[in-house]
Each structure stands twice: as structure tokens, then as C-alpha cells.
Coordinates of C-alpha atoms in Angstrom, one line a residue:
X1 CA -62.3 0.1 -71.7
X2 CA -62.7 1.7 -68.1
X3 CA -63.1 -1.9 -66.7
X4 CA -59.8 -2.7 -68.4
X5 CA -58.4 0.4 -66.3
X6 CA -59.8 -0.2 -63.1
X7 CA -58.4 -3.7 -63.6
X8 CA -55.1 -2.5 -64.3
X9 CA -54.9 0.3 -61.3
X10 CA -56.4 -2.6 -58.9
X11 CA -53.6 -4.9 -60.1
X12 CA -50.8 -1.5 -59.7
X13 CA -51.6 -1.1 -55.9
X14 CA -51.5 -5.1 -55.0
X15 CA -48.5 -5.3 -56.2
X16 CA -47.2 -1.8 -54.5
X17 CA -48.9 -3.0 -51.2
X18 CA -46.8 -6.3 -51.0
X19 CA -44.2 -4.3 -52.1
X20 CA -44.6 -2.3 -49.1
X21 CA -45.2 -5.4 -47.3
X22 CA -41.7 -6.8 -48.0
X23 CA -39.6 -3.6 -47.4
X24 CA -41.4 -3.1 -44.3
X25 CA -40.8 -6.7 -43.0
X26 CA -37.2 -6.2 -44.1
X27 CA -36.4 -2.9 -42.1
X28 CA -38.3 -5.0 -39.0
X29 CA -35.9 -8.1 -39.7
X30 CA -32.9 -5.5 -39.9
X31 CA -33.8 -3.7 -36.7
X32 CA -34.1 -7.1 -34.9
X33 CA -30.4 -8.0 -36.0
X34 CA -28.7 -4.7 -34.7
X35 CA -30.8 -4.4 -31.4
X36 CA -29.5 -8.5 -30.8
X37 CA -25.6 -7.6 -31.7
X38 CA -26.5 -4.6 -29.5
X39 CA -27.8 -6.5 -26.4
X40 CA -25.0 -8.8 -27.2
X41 CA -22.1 -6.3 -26.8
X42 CA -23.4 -5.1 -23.7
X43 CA -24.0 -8.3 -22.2
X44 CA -20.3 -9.1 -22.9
X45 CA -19.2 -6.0 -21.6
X46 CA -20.8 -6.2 -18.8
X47 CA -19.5 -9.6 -18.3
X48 CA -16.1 -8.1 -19.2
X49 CA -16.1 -5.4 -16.8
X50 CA -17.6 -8.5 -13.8
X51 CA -15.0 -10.3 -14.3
X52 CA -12.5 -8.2 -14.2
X53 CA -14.0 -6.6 -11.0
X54 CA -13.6 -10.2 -9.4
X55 CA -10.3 -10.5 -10.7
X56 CA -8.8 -6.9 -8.8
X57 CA -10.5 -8.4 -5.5
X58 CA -9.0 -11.4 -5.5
X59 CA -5.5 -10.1 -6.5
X60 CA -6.5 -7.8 -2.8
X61 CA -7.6 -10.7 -1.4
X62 CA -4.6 -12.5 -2.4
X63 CA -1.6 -10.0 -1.8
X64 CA 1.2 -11.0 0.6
X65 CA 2.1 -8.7 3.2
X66 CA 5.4 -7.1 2.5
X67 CA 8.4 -6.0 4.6
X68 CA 10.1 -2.9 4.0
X69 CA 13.6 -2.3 4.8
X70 CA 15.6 1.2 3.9
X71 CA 15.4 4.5 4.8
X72 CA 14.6 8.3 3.6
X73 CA 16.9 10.9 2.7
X74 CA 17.0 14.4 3.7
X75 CA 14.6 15.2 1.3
X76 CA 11.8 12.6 2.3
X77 CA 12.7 10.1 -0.5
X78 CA 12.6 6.5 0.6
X79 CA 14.8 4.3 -1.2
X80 CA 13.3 1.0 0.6
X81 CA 14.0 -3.3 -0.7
X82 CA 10.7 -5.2 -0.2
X83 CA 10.8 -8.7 0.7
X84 CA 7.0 -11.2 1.6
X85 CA 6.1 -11.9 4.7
X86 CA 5.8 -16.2 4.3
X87 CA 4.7 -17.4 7.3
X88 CA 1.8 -19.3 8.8
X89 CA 1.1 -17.1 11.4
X90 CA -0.9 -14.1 11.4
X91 CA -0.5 -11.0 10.3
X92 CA 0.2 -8.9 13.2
X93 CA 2.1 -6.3 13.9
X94 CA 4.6 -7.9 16.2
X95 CA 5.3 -10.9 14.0
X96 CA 5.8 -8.8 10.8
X97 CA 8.5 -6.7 13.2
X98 CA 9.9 -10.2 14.3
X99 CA 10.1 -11.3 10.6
X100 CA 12.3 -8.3 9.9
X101 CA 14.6 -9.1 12.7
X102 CA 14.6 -12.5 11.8
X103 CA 15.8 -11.3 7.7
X104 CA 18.4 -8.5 8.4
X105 CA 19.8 -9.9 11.9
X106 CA 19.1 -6.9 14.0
X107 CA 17.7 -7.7 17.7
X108 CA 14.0 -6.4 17.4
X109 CA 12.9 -7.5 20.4
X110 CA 9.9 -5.8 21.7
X111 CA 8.8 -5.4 25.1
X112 CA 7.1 -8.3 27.0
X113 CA 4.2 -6.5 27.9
X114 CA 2.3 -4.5 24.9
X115 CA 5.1 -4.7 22.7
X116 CA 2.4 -3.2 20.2
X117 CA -0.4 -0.9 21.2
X118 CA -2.8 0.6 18.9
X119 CA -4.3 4.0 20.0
X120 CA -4.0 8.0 19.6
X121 CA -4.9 7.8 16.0
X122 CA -1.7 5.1 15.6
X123 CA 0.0 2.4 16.8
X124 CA 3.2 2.9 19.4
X125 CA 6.0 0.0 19.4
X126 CA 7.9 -0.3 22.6
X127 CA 11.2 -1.6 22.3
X128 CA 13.0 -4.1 25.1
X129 CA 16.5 -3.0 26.5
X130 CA 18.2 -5.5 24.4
X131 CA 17.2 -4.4 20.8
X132 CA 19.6 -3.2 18.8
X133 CA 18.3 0.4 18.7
X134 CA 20.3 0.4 22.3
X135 CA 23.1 -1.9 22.1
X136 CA 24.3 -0.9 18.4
X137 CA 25.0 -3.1 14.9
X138 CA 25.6 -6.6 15.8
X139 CA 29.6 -8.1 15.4
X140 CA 28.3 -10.2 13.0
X141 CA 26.2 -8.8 10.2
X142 CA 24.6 -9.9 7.0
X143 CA 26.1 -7.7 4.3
X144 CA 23.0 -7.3 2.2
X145 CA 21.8 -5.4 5.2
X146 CA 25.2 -4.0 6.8
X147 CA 24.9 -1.2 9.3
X148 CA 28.3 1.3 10.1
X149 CA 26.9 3.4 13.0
X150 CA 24.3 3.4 15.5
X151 CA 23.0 6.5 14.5
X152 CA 22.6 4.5 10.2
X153 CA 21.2 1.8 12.5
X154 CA 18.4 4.0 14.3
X155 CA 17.5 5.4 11.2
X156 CA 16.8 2.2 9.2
X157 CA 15.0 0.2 12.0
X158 CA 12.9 3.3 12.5
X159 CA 12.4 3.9 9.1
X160 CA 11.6 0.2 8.4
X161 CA 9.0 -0.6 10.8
X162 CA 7.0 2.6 10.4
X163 CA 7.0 1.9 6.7
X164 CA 6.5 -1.7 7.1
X165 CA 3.3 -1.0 9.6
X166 CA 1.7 1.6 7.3
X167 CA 1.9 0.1 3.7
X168 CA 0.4 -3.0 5.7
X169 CA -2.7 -1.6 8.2
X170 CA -2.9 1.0 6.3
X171 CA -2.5 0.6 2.5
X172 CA -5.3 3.7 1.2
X173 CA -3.3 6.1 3.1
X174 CA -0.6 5.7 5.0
X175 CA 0.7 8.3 5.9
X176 CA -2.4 8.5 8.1
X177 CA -1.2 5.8 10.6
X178 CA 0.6 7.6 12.9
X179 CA 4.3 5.8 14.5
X180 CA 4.9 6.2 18.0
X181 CA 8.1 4.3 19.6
X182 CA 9.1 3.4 23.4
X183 CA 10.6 1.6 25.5
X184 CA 9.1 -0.7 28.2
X185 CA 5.5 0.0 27.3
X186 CA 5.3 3.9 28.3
X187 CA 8.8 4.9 28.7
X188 CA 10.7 7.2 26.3
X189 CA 13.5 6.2 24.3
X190 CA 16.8 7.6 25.7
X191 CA 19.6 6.6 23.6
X192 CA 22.6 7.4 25.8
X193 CA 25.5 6.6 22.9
X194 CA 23.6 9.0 20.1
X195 CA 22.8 11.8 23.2
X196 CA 19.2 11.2 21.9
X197 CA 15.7 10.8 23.3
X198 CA 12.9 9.8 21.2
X199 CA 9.7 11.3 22.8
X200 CA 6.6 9.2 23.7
X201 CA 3.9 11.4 23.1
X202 CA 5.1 12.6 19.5
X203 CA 4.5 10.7 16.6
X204 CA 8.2 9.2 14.7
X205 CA 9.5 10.9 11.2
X206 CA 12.7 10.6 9.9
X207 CA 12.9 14.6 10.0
X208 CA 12.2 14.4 13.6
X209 CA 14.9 11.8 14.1
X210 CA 17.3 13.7 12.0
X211 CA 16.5 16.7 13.7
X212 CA 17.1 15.2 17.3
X213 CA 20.2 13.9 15.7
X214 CA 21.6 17.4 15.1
X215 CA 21.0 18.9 18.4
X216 CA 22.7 16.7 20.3
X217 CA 25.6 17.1 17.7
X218 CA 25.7 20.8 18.5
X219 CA 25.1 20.5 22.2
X220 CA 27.9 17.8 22.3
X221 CA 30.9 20.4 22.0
X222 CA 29.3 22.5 24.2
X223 CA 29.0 20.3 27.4
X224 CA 32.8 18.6 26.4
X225 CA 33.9 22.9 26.5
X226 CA 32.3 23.3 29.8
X227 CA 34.1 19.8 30.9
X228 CA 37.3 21.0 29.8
X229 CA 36.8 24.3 32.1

């Protein structure tokens, strides 16, 4: 019977057509699901990735100055102790340098007038007569931070405050802050018992230090033959 057959075929595609229907609404459903874990993740990771970003600034924000106190070797290696810098005060240059006089016991006095000047790409430190760059180790000395010689002594306060000014103004890079030292705000350094002076207008390495060290070892023997004569 053709009605029979057109009954049948009309009967075939409904139920093909919701068929359709169904799988269709299912794939939709699925796609919904994976795009919302999707948008999910990345909201979470960008939440992660904020929050961690607001962590490292305030660990920048939070991060007590230090003071450095060592030396280098011949080679350039530092082998330096770090202590904080706890105090109310600011964070200057001349109260960090007063802070590590205060800790080892060595007289860092500084000059009355611009004991700290910033300029020439750096900052220059001028020394008073009485610091202990002139006079020598102290009689009485702390023995985490002991001193034998003058020369030991130089070295280490030298050493120390140029570290201790860069890895604080200048924490990116820095060996980019040039260290310039004094004495009575534009006066070089002359230190009679080494047969040393520390020049103004160049700025302070330990190799140039070592190096001024040397010549006045090998001039030494020289001006004591021509005493002698």
C-alpha cells in the first residue's frame, strides 16, 4: 500500500530529525562545558600570575637595607657577611656608613660638611681626620670583625662601604655607581703610615687600592737606599 509507505518513510525522518536534534543539542551542551573549564583556567591563572606579581613587589617593597662588611681578593671575589640595617631613621647614605661603624667598632666618621655627595655619575665619601682609615685598628676590637694592619683595615672599610652603597642605591646594577673617597670634602686621601694617596678624581676599586699598595712598597726601599747614602 503506497500510503502505508509514505507513512512509514514520514515516520523514518521524524524520528532521524530528533535524532539529529538530540546529538546536536548534546555537542552544543559539550562545547559549553569545555569553553567554561577553559575561561575558568584562565581566569585562575591569571589570578595566579596577579597575585604573585603583588607578592614580588611587596617582598621589594619590604626588603631591609643590608650592610656589607668584607673584602675582595686579588682575583675580584668578594667574600663579604651581611647584617640589616634596623633603625628608625632613614635610609641614607651616611647613616647606613654610621651603622657599620657603630657594628664592627671602627671610627667612620665622615666629614662635617658633605660627608656624602652624590655627583660624577657616583657618590664620593669624605672621610674626617679621625676615622680609622688614618689613625689604624682600634686597641680594642671586636673579634668577629678583628683587623691586623692598617693596610687589612683600608681594604675592608673601602671595600665595605662601596659595596654597602651600591647593593643599596643601586641594586639593578651596581657596579654602575661609581665610589669616590676624600677627605675634608675635596681633599685627597694621603695615608702617610701606608705611603699611600687615594686620588679624588678617580673612582675606588680594590685593584686600584692594591695597586697603590704595591708602589709604595717598591718605592719604599728605594727612598730608605737613598737615606742610607
Amino acid at each position: 500500500n503506497p500510503w502505508d509507505t509514505i507513512e512509514k518513510t514520514e515516520v523514518f525522518l521524524m524520528k532521524k530529525t530528533r535524532w539529529l536534534s538530540l546529538f546536536t543539542a548534546g555537542v552544543l551542551a559539550l562545547g559549553l562545558i569545555l569553553s567554561g573549564c577553559s575561561s575558568s583556567e584562565g581566569q585562575s591563572s591569571q589570578e595566579s600570575s596577579s597575585s604573585q606579581t603583588e607578592e614580588s613587589s611587596q617582598v621589594t617593597e619590604t626588603k631591609v637595607p643590608t650592610l656589607y662588611i668584607g673584602t675582595y681578593d686579588s682575583e675580584g671575589n668578594g667574600s663579604f657577611q651581611e647584617f640589616p640595617f634596623v633603625s628608625s631613621g632613614e635610609v641614607t647614605p651616611e647613616n647606613l656608613i654610621a651603622a657599620m661603624g657603630e657594628l664592627t667598632g671602627w671610627d667612620l666618621t665622615l666629614s662635617e660638611d658633605d660627608p656624602v655627595t652624590t655627583g660624577k655619575g657616583g657618590m664620593t665619601v669624605s672621610f674626617a681626620p679621625e676615622s680609622a682609615i688614618f689613625t689604624g685598628p682600634p686597641e680594642e676590637q671586636k673579634d668577629e670583625f678583628h683587623m691586623y694592619s692598617s693596610d687589612q683595615l683600608c681594604y675592608t672599610i673601602f671595600d665595605s662601604i662601596q659595596k654597602t652603597l651600591r647593593e643599596n642605591f643601586s641594586p639593578e646594577n651596581p657596579e654602575a655607581l661609581d665610589i669616590y673617597y676624600c677627605t675634608d670634602g675635596s681633599t685627597e686621601i694621603e695615608l702617610d703610615n701606608l705611603g699611600v694617596v687615594v686620588p679624588i678624581d678617580e673612582p675606588y676599586s680594590h685593584a686600584l687600592f692594591e695597586q697603590l699598595l704595591m708602589s709604595a712598597a717598591i718605592a719604599e726601599p728605594d727612598e730608605t737606599a737613598s737615606e742610607a747614602a
